[in-house]
Short mmCIF file of C-alpha atoms in Angstrom, two decimals:
data_model
loop_
_atom_site.label_atom_id
_atom_site.label_comp_id
_atom_site.label_asym_id
_atom_site.label_seq_id
_atom_site.Cartn_x
_atom_site.Cartn_y
_atom_site.Cartn_z
CA MET A 1 73.78 -0.73 1.95
CA GLN A 2 75.96 1.11 -0.58
CA ARG A 3 73.55 0.44 -3.49
CA THR A 4 71.78 3.78 -3.92
CA VAL A 5 69.63 2.49 -6.80
CA LEU A 6 67.71 0.26 -4.42
CA PHE A 7 67.08 3.22 -2.11
CA LYS A 8 65.83 5.31 -5.01
CA LEU A 9 63.46 2.56 -6.07
CA ALA A 10 62.22 2.17 -2.52
CA TYR A 11 61.62 5.91 -2.19
CA PHE A 12 59.87 5.95 -5.55
CA PHE A 13 57.46 3.13 -4.67
CA LEU A 14 56.82 4.64 -1.23
CA LEU A 15 56.03 8.00 -2.81
CA PHE A 16 53.89 6.30 -5.44
CA HIS A 17 51.96 4.40 -2.77
CA PHE A 18 51.14 7.50 -0.71
CA THR A 19 50.28 9.47 -3.86
CA ILE A 20 47.77 6.81 -4.90
CA LYS A 21 46.38 6.69 -1.35
CA TYR A 22 45.92 10.43 -1.33
CA TYR A 23 44.30 10.34 -4.77
CA HIS A 24 41.70 7.79 -3.65
CA TYR A 25 41.12 9.59 -0.35
CA ASN A 26 40.58 12.94 -2.05
CA ILE A 27 38.28 11.50 -4.72
CA SER A 28 36.22 9.48 -2.24
CA LYS A 29 35.79 12.47 0.04
CA ASN A 30 34.57 14.71 -2.79
CA LEU A 31 32.59 12.18 -4.79
CA LYS A 32 28.78 12.39 -4.61
CA ILE A 33 26.70 9.53 -5.95
CA ASN A 34 22.94 9.41 -5.63
CA HIS A 35 20.05 7.50 -7.16
CA TYR A 36 16.40 8.28 -6.69
CA LEU A 37 12.93 7.62 -8.07
CA GLU A 38 10.74 10.29 -9.58
CA ASN A 39 7.75 8.57 -7.96
CA ASP A 40 7.76 5.57 -5.65
CA HIS A 41 4.00 4.85 -5.83
CA LEU A 42 2.70 4.06 -9.31
CA PHE A 43 -0.38 2.63 -10.93
CA TYR A 44 -0.42 -0.20 -13.41
CA ASN A 45 1.26 0.56 -16.77
CA GLU A 46 2.91 3.80 -15.61
CA GLU A 47 6.63 4.40 -16.11
CA ILE A 48 9.20 4.14 -13.35
CA LYS A 49 11.92 6.72 -13.90
CA VAL A 50 15.20 6.05 -12.09
CA THR A 51 17.83 8.79 -12.02
CA ILE A 52 21.53 8.34 -11.14
CA GLU A 53 23.64 11.42 -10.39
CA VAL A 54 27.44 11.39 -10.09
CA GLU A 55 29.38 14.55 -9.21
CA ASN A 56 33.15 14.92 -8.88
CA ASN A 57 33.83 17.89 -6.57
CA SER A 58 37.55 17.16 -6.37
CA PHE A 59 40.29 19.15 -8.18
CA LEU A 60 41.53 15.77 -9.45
CA PRO A 61 39.96 13.89 -12.37
CA ILE A 62 38.38 10.46 -11.99
CA LEU A 63 40.15 8.26 -14.51
CA TRP A 64 37.38 5.67 -14.51
CA LEU A 65 34.26 4.98 -12.50
CA LYS A 66 31.90 2.05 -13.00
CA PHE A 67 28.50 1.54 -11.40
CA ASP A 68 25.87 -1.17 -11.56
CA GLU A 69 22.19 -0.64 -10.81
CA TYR A 70 20.35 -3.89 -10.07
CA LEU A 71 16.78 -3.94 -11.35
CA PRO A 72 13.82 -6.21 -10.46
CA GLY A 73 13.64 -9.23 -12.72
CA LYS A 74 9.83 -9.11 -12.95
CA LEU A 75 9.99 -5.70 -14.61
CA THR A 76 13.02 -6.08 -16.88
CA THR A 77 15.80 -8.46 -17.92
CA LEU A 78 18.37 -5.66 -18.18
CA GLU A 79 21.02 -4.59 -15.70
CA GLU A 80 22.17 -0.98 -15.97
CA GLN A 81 25.97 -0.73 -16.07
CA HIS A 82 28.02 2.35 -16.98
CA LEU A 83 31.73 3.17 -17.20
CA SER A 84 32.77 6.81 -17.43
CA TYR A 85 35.58 9.37 -17.05
CA PHE A 86 35.05 12.54 -14.97
CA LYS A 87 36.93 15.77 -15.18
CA ALA A 88 37.56 17.83 -12.06
CA GLY A 89 34.27 19.38 -10.93
CA GLU A 90 32.23 17.51 -13.57
CA LYS A 91 28.69 16.26 -12.97
CA LYS A 92 26.85 13.62 -14.98
CA GLU A 93 23.33 12.22 -14.86
CA TRP A 94 21.73 9.06 -16.22
CA THR A 95 17.98 8.39 -16.43
CA PHE A 96 16.32 5.16 -17.46
CA SER A 97 12.72 3.97 -17.38
CA LEU A 98 10.92 0.78 -16.42
CA LYS A 99 7.28 -0.06 -16.98
CA ALA A 100 4.97 -0.87 -14.08
CA LYS A 101 3.60 -4.00 -15.71
CA LYS A 102 3.01 -6.10 -12.58
CA ARG A 103 1.77 -5.13 -9.13
CA GLY A 104 4.09 -5.55 -6.17
CA LEU A 105 6.69 -3.96 -3.92
CA TYR A 106 9.95 -3.85 -5.86
CA LYS A 107 13.55 -3.05 -4.97
CA ILE A 108 15.63 -0.82 -7.25
CA GLY A 109 19.27 -1.45 -6.47
CA PRO A 110 21.53 -1.69 -4.63
CA LEU A 111 23.69 0.70 -6.65
CA ARG A 112 27.27 -0.55 -6.50
CA TRP A 113 30.17 1.53 -7.78
CA GLU A 114 33.95 1.30 -7.97
CA MET A 115 36.77 3.53 -9.19
CA GLY A 116 40.49 3.10 -9.64
CA ASP A 117 43.75 4.70 -10.76
CA PHE A 118 45.42 4.39 -14.15
CA LEU A 119 47.52 1.36 -13.11
CA GLY A 120 44.79 -0.45 -11.22
CA TYR A 121 46.95 -0.29 -8.10
CA GLU A 122 43.97 0.20 -5.81
CA LEU A 123 40.16 0.07 -6.07
CA THR A 124 37.65 2.11 -4.10
CA LYS A 125 34.17 0.63 -3.84
CA GLY A 126 30.85 1.75 -2.45
CA GLU A 127 27.19 0.83 -2.34
CA LEU A 128 23.94 2.78 -2.05
CA LYS A 129 20.91 1.22 -0.39
CA GLU A 130 17.94 -0.11 -2.30
CA LEU A 131 15.00 2.04 -3.35
CA GLU A 132 11.45 0.79 -2.86
CA VAL A 133 8.63 1.32 -5.33
CA TYR A 134 5.01 0.26 -4.95
CA ILE A 135 3.10 -0.72 -8.07
CA TYR A 136 -0.60 -0.66 -7.35
CA PRO A 137 -3.06 -3.17 -8.81
CA LYS A 138 -4.86 -2.15 -11.96
CA ILE A 139 -8.00 -0.13 -11.27
CA LEU A 140 -10.92 -0.62 -13.65
CA ASN A 141 -14.20 1.19 -14.02
CA LEU A 142 -17.20 -0.63 -12.60
CA GLU A 143 -18.55 -1.15 -16.12
CA GLU A 144 -15.35 -2.92 -17.10
CA LEU A 145 -15.97 -5.37 -14.27
CA GLY A 146 -19.50 -6.03 -15.46
CA LEU A 147 -21.10 -3.97 -12.65
CA ALA A 148 -23.40 -0.97 -12.76
CA SER A 149 -21.66 2.38 -13.13
CA ARG A 150 -23.12 3.51 -9.79
CA LEU A 151 -23.52 1.36 -6.70
CA PRO A 152 -25.90 2.18 -3.81
CA PHE A 153 -23.36 3.16 -1.17
CA GLY A 154 -22.99 6.14 1.11
CA LYS A 155 -24.75 7.90 3.98
CA SER A 156 -28.54 7.91 3.77
CA LYS A 157 -31.21 9.93 5.58
CA TRP A 158 -32.85 8.03 8.41
CA PRO A 159 -36.64 8.49 8.50
CA GLN A 160 -36.78 8.73 12.31
CA PRO A 161 -35.03 11.85 13.65
CA ILE A 162 -34.43 10.13 17.00
CA TYR A 163 -31.29 8.60 15.42
CA GLN A 164 -28.87 11.47 14.96
CA ASP A 165 -25.27 11.66 13.88
CA PRO A 166 -23.41 13.81 16.48
CA TYR A 167 -20.65 14.64 13.97
CA ARG A 168 -22.86 16.02 11.15
CA THR A 169 -24.35 19.46 11.93
CA ALA A 170 -27.41 20.48 9.91
CA GLY A 171 -27.81 23.92 11.50
CA ILE A 172 -28.37 25.89 14.70
CA ARG A 173 -31.55 26.07 16.79
CA GLU A 174 -32.72 27.60 20.04
CA TYR A 175 -31.52 25.95 23.25
CA GLN A 176 -33.95 23.57 24.95
CA GLY A 177 -33.87 22.53 28.56
CA SER A 178 -33.39 18.88 27.60
CA ASP A 179 -30.23 19.58 25.59
CA ARG A 180 -26.98 18.23 26.96
CA MET A 181 -23.95 20.42 27.48
CA ASN A 182 -22.08 18.93 24.52
CA GLN A 183 -24.97 19.94 22.21
CA ILE A 184 -24.54 23.65 22.95
CA HIS A 185 -22.97 25.68 20.13
CA TRP A 186 -20.72 27.91 22.23
CA LYS A 187 -19.49 30.15 19.42
CA ALA A 188 -23.01 30.96 18.23
CA SER A 189 -24.15 31.48 21.81
CA ALA A 190 -21.34 33.95 22.47
CA LYS A 191 -22.08 35.80 19.25
CA THR A 192 -25.83 36.18 19.80
CA GLY A 193 -25.83 36.44 23.59
CA GLU A 194 -28.38 33.60 23.81
CA LEU A 195 -27.85 29.89 24.23
CA LYS A 196 -27.88 28.04 20.93
CA SER A 197 -27.72 24.29 20.25
CA ARG A 198 -26.55 22.26 17.30
CA LYS A 199 -29.11 20.67 15.03
CA ASN A 200 -27.68 17.34 13.88
CA GLU A 201 -28.55 15.38 10.78
CA SER A 202 -30.40 12.10 11.07
CA THR A 203 -28.10 9.87 9.07
CA VAL A 204 -26.98 6.29 9.03
CA SER A 205 -23.60 5.22 7.61
CA ILE A 206 -23.77 1.61 6.41
CA ASP A 207 -20.59 -0.27 7.22
CA THR A 208 -18.88 -2.13 4.37
CA ALA A 209 -16.28 -4.87 4.41
CA LEU A 210 -14.23 -6.07 1.43
CA VAL A 211 -13.22 -9.71 1.95
CA LEU A 212 -10.65 -11.15 -0.48
CA ASN A 213 -10.10 -14.89 -0.82
CA MET A 214 -6.54 -15.79 -1.88
CA SER A 215 -6.54 -19.49 -0.94
CA GLN A 216 -5.02 -21.76 -3.58
CA GLU A 217 -7.32 -24.58 -2.43
CA ASP A 218 -10.37 -22.62 -3.58
CA TYR A 219 -8.99 -21.33 -6.89
CA GLY A 220 -7.28 -24.53 -8.00
CA HIS A 221 -4.19 -24.68 -10.23
CA LYS A 222 -5.83 -23.90 -13.57
CA PHE A 223 -5.50 -20.19 -14.38
CA LEU A 224 -4.61 -19.59 -10.73
CA GLU A 225 -2.66 -16.37 -11.26
CA ARG A 226 -5.16 -14.94 -13.72
CA LYS A 227 -8.10 -15.46 -11.37
CA THR A 228 -6.36 -14.17 -8.26
CA GLU A 229 -5.10 -11.10 -10.12
CA LEU A 230 -8.65 -10.40 -11.24
CA ALA A 231 -9.81 -10.71 -7.63
CA VAL A 232 -7.15 -8.23 -6.46
CA THR A 233 -8.02 -5.84 -9.28
CA ALA A 234 -11.74 -6.03 -8.49
CA THR A 235 -11.06 -5.33 -4.80
CA ALA A 236 -8.91 -2.30 -5.63
CA SER A 237 -11.46 -1.00 -8.15
CA ILE A 238 -14.42 -1.16 -5.76
CA ALA A 239 -12.33 0.38 -2.96
CA TYR A 240 -11.41 3.21 -5.34
CA TYR A 241 -15.10 3.75 -6.10
CA LEU A 242 -16.03 3.75 -2.41
CA ASN A 243 -13.29 6.29 -1.69
CA ARG A 244 -14.50 8.52 -4.52
CA ILE A 245 -18.03 8.75 -3.06
CA GLY A 246 -16.68 9.26 0.47
CA HIS A 247 -17.81 5.91 1.88
CA SER A 248 -15.86 4.13 4.62
CA TYR A 249 -14.85 0.49 4.35
CA LYS A 250 -12.68 -2.16 5.95
CA PHE A 251 -10.64 -4.95 4.37
CA MET A 252 -9.98 -8.56 5.33
CA SER A 253 -8.14 -11.36 3.56
CA ASN A 254 -6.49 -14.73 4.10
CA ALA A 255 -3.65 -13.69 1.78
CA VAL A 256 -0.02 -13.63 2.82
CA ILE A 257 2.55 -10.90 2.29
CA GLU A 258 5.01 -11.78 -0.46
CA GLY A 259 8.50 -12.50 0.85
CA GLU A 260 7.62 -12.04 4.53
CA ASN A 261 7.86 -14.62 7.29
CA ARG A 262 5.26 -14.91 10.03
CA GLU A 263 7.06 -12.57 12.45
CA ALA A 264 7.40 -9.86 9.81
CA PHE A 265 3.77 -10.45 8.80
CA ASN A 266 2.54 -9.81 12.34
CA ALA A 267 4.73 -6.71 12.67
CA TYR A 268 3.38 -5.36 9.39
CA GLN A 269 -0.21 -5.96 10.52
CA ALA A 270 0.48 -4.19 13.82
CA LYS A 271 1.85 -1.20 11.93
CA ILE A 272 -1.32 -1.02 9.83
CA THR A 273 -3.58 -1.13 12.88
CA GLU A 274 -1.65 1.46 14.88
CA GLY A 275 -1.52 3.80 11.88
CA GLU A 276 -5.26 3.53 11.32
CA VAL A 277 -6.04 4.12 14.99
CA GLU A 278 -3.81 7.19 15.07
CA THR A 279 -5.48 8.59 11.94
CA GLU A 280 -8.93 8.00 13.39
CA LEU A 281 -7.90 9.59 16.67
CA ASN A 282 -6.61 12.73 14.92
CA SER A 283 -9.70 13.08 12.74
CA GLU A 284 -12.01 12.73 15.72
CA SER A 285 -10.16 15.37 17.76
CA GLU A 286 -10.40 17.89 14.91
CA LYS A 287 -14.20 17.68 14.74
CA ASP A 288 -14.96 19.42 18.04
CA GLU A 289 -12.42 20.13 20.76
CA ASN A 290 -15.15 21.11 23.24
CA SER A 291 -17.25 17.94 22.94
CA ASP A 292 -17.15 15.66 25.98
CA SER A 293 -18.60 12.76 24.05
CA GLU A 294 -15.87 12.99 21.44
CA ALA A 295 -13.21 13.05 24.15
CA ALA A 296 -14.64 9.85 25.57
CA ALA A 297 -14.65 8.29 22.10
CA ASN A 298 -11.04 9.28 21.61
CA ASP A 299 -10.07 7.66 24.90
CA LYS A 300 -11.79 4.49 23.80
CA ILE A 301 -9.92 4.48 20.50
CA ALA A 302 -6.60 5.14 22.23
CA ASN A 303 -7.21 2.27 24.64
CA SER A 304 -8.12 -0.03 21.77
CA SER A 305 -4.81 0.78 20.05
CA VAL A 306 -2.92 -0.41 23.12
CA SER A 307 -4.88 -3.65 23.29
CA ASP A 308 -4.44 -4.20 19.54
CA ALA A 309 -0.69 -3.79 19.86
CA GLU A 310 -0.60 -6.25 22.75
CA ASP A 311 -2.71 -8.88 20.95
CA VAL A 312 -1.00 -8.71 17.57
CA GLU A 313 0.39 -12.21 17.75
CA HIS A 314 -3.07 -13.66 18.47
CA ASP A 315 -5.34 -11.52 16.28
CA PHE A 316 -3.27 -11.27 13.14
CA ASP A 317 -1.48 -14.57 13.01
CA SER A 318 -3.35 -15.83 9.93
CA TYR A 319 -5.29 -12.96 8.35
CA LEU A 320 -4.73 -9.51 6.95
CA LYS A 321 -7.01 -6.84 8.39
CA LEU A 322 -7.32 -3.17 7.56
CA PRO A 323 -9.65 -1.34 9.99
CA SER A 324 -12.53 0.76 8.73
CA GLY A 325 -11.68 4.18 7.32
CA ASN A 326 -12.01 6.47 4.34
CA GLY A 327 -10.10 9.16 2.49
CA ASP A 328 -7.08 9.08 0.20
CA GLY A 329 -4.72 7.99 2.96
CA HIS A 330 -6.85 4.97 3.74
CA LEU A 331 -7.09 4.06 0.05
CA GLN A 332 -3.32 4.37 -0.39
CA GLN A 333 -2.76 2.05 2.55
CA LEU A 334 -5.12 -0.52 1.05
CA LEU A 335 -3.49 -0.27 -2.40
CA GLU A 336 -0.05 -0.76 -0.84
CA LEU A 337 -1.41 -3.82 0.93
CA LEU A 338 -3.01 -5.20 -2.25
CA ALA A 339 0.24 -4.61 -4.13
CA ARG A 340 1.97 -7.09 -1.81
CA VAL A 341 -0.66 -9.79 -1.24
CA ASP A 342 0.22 -13.28 -2.41
CA ILE A 343 -1.55 -16.62 -2.73
CA SER A 344 -1.98 -18.55 0.51
CA GLN A 345 -1.55 -22.31 0.90
CA ALA A 346 -3.96 -22.39 3.84
CA ASP A 347 -7.59 -23.45 3.38
CA ASN A 348 -9.06 -20.98 5.88
CA PHE A 349 -11.35 -18.61 4.00
CA LEU A 350 -14.59 -19.89 5.54
CA ASN A 351 -13.00 -19.56 8.99
CA LEU A 352 -12.26 -15.94 8.16
CA LEU A 353 -15.94 -15.30 7.40
CA THR A 354 -17.32 -17.15 10.42
CA ASP A 355 -14.80 -16.30 13.16
CA GLU A 356 -13.06 -13.03 12.25
CA LEU A 357 -15.79 -10.91 10.67
CA ASP A 358 -16.60 -7.82 12.77
CA LEU A 359 -19.33 -5.86 10.99
CA ALA A 360 -22.20 -3.79 12.36
CA TRP A 361 -25.77 -4.96 11.86
CA GLY A 362 -27.07 -4.02 8.43
CA GLY A 363 -23.58 -3.79 6.98
CA THR A 364 -22.62 -4.83 3.46
CA LEU A 365 -20.19 -7.67 2.89
CA ILE A 366 -18.51 -7.87 -0.54
CA ILE A 367 -16.80 -11.23 -1.06
CA PHE A 368 -14.22 -11.79 -3.80
CA THR A 369 -13.72 -15.49 -4.46
CA GLU A 370 -13.48 -18.14 -7.18
CA LYS A 371 -16.82 -19.96 -6.88
CA ASP A 372 -20.10 -19.97 -4.99
CA ASP A 373 -20.00 -23.56 -3.77
CA SER A 374 -22.42 -25.07 -1.26
CA GLN A 375 -20.08 -24.57 1.70
CA LEU A 376 -19.75 -20.85 1.01
CA MET A 377 -23.50 -20.45 0.52
CA GLN A 378 -24.18 -22.16 3.84
CA VAL A 379 -21.90 -19.65 5.58
CA VAL A 380 -23.55 -16.81 3.65
CA GLU A 381 -27.00 -17.87 4.86
CA ASN A 382 -25.79 -17.71 8.45
CA LEU A 383 -24.32 -14.24 7.85
CA MET A 384 -27.63 -13.05 6.38
CA ARG A 385 -29.39 -14.14 9.56
CA ARG A 386 -27.01 -11.82 11.42
CA GLY A 387 -28.38 -8.90 9.38
CA TYR A 388 -25.70 -8.57 6.70
CA ASN A 389 -26.17 -7.79 3.01
CA ILE A 390 -23.97 -10.11 0.93
CA LYS A 391 -22.48 -9.43 -2.50
CA ILE A 392 -20.39 -12.25 -3.99
CA MET A 393 -17.95 -11.49 -6.82
CA ILE A 394 -17.14 -14.69 -8.73
CA MET A 395 -13.81 -15.03 -10.61
CA GLY A 396 -14.33 -18.60 -11.83
CA ASP A 397 -15.78 -19.98 -15.04
CA GLU A 398 -19.42 -20.08 -13.99
CA VAL A 399 -21.95 -19.22 -11.31
CA VAL A 400 -23.43 -22.23 -9.54
CA HIS A 401 -26.39 -20.53 -7.85
CA ARG A 402 -27.74 -18.69 -10.87
CA GLU A 403 -30.96 -17.68 -9.10
CA PHE A 404 -28.96 -14.96 -7.32
CA ARG A 405 -26.98 -13.79 -10.33
CA TYR A 406 -29.28 -11.18 -11.88
CA ARG A 407 -30.53 -9.62 -8.67
CA PHE A 408 -30.09 -5.93 -7.98
CA PHE A 409 -27.13 -4.80 -5.90
CA THR A 410 -29.58 -3.65 -3.22
CA ALA A 411 -30.89 -7.20 -2.73
CA PRO A 412 -29.89 -8.99 0.50
CA LEU A 413 -27.90 -11.50 -1.56
CA SER A 414 -26.61 -11.07 -5.10
CA ILE A 415 -23.93 -12.83 -7.11
CA HIS A 416 -21.91 -11.05 -9.81
CA HIS A 417 -19.74 -12.83 -12.37
CA LEU A 418 -16.57 -10.89 -13.22
CA ARG A 419 -15.09 -11.96 -16.55
CA LYS A 420 -12.63 -9.26 -17.62
CA GLU A 421 -9.32 -11.10 -17.35
CA ARG A 422 -8.01 -9.77 -20.64
CA ASP A 423 -7.97 -6.23 -19.25
CA LEU A 424 -5.32 -7.32 -16.76
CA HIS A 425 -2.78 -8.26 -19.43
CA GLU A 426 -2.87 -5.29 -21.76
CA SER A 427 0.59 -3.98 -22.54
#
């Protein structure tokens, strides 16, 4: 106990220990690290810009700080790693770019960092959560797919005025005794002092369904990825065209969601359905707050959302379904879905057409598949008897039933051969 040198060494190491602890505590408390994407929804061939910001708000310098940003292997083979020194109050920024060369939902990160003192006595580590980025399928012009530049879709005038669209007002007319209360235009009546009624357009909106086949059994192993990617691209391209002309459409597929198990698949499908129902409910309520018929329709939609949520496990156990809708929000939801679809091992595409198809009479069914074999054509004949117009988009090497190949798009049944695979692999 009389050896003072040992006490001095003990005091020195104790002081050194608490000094280092304080240094790391102060730096960690005043260190700001962030990474973000300039845009998390991109189209094919666009650039993904990732920015990393590091700011030292402490009065102490950071002797060294290293961080690693993990990048998706399908987009790059690089791993961003940086080592740097920071003065007190210094801020640095790094930006790097990736190319959206393959559709999908990708994870950028996690961003892991660590810092230490000059002797390496202690390390402080941290991690930032992953960033998600959607890369949409490539969208081609209709001519690039071998189709006409304009397709006969949209709302058309109905020759008999007895069929009227209650949501499309063509003008105002004098009130008639046979008019219902929800036909009265209350604002115009209050302004003129006389009862006025709405004059509705006689229109018919033809329902359209896009049905995508992603079964490996139908495509075979030869050029499997090339054909399925063409099918996804064709689906996205026609959906983009329908959105541009203001036409509504629904989507169905036997595809699976990449990287998701069945429970997550069902939860994802439920989220899609509830989101679509909520959007439809909001759009309907904005059309006319005073309309009793619209209120009844909204109640029906709200009730259907509850039943859909309860029957998720049964209805969406094997198929992807996007309810009918239009607008940019609906298109974005479909593109996000198409970005994630993957090839299915199940041979269930014909079951999808026969058992799950819910389309109004006179609707148009656009089928994206590999070949027009006899089994598919037999199902198509049955669907035509139900009043559907069928358009089959073939991704395979040839069309079997050539008698339907050169028919107009307005024909009850037409087959179109899509042969633009090279467009999918341009750099």
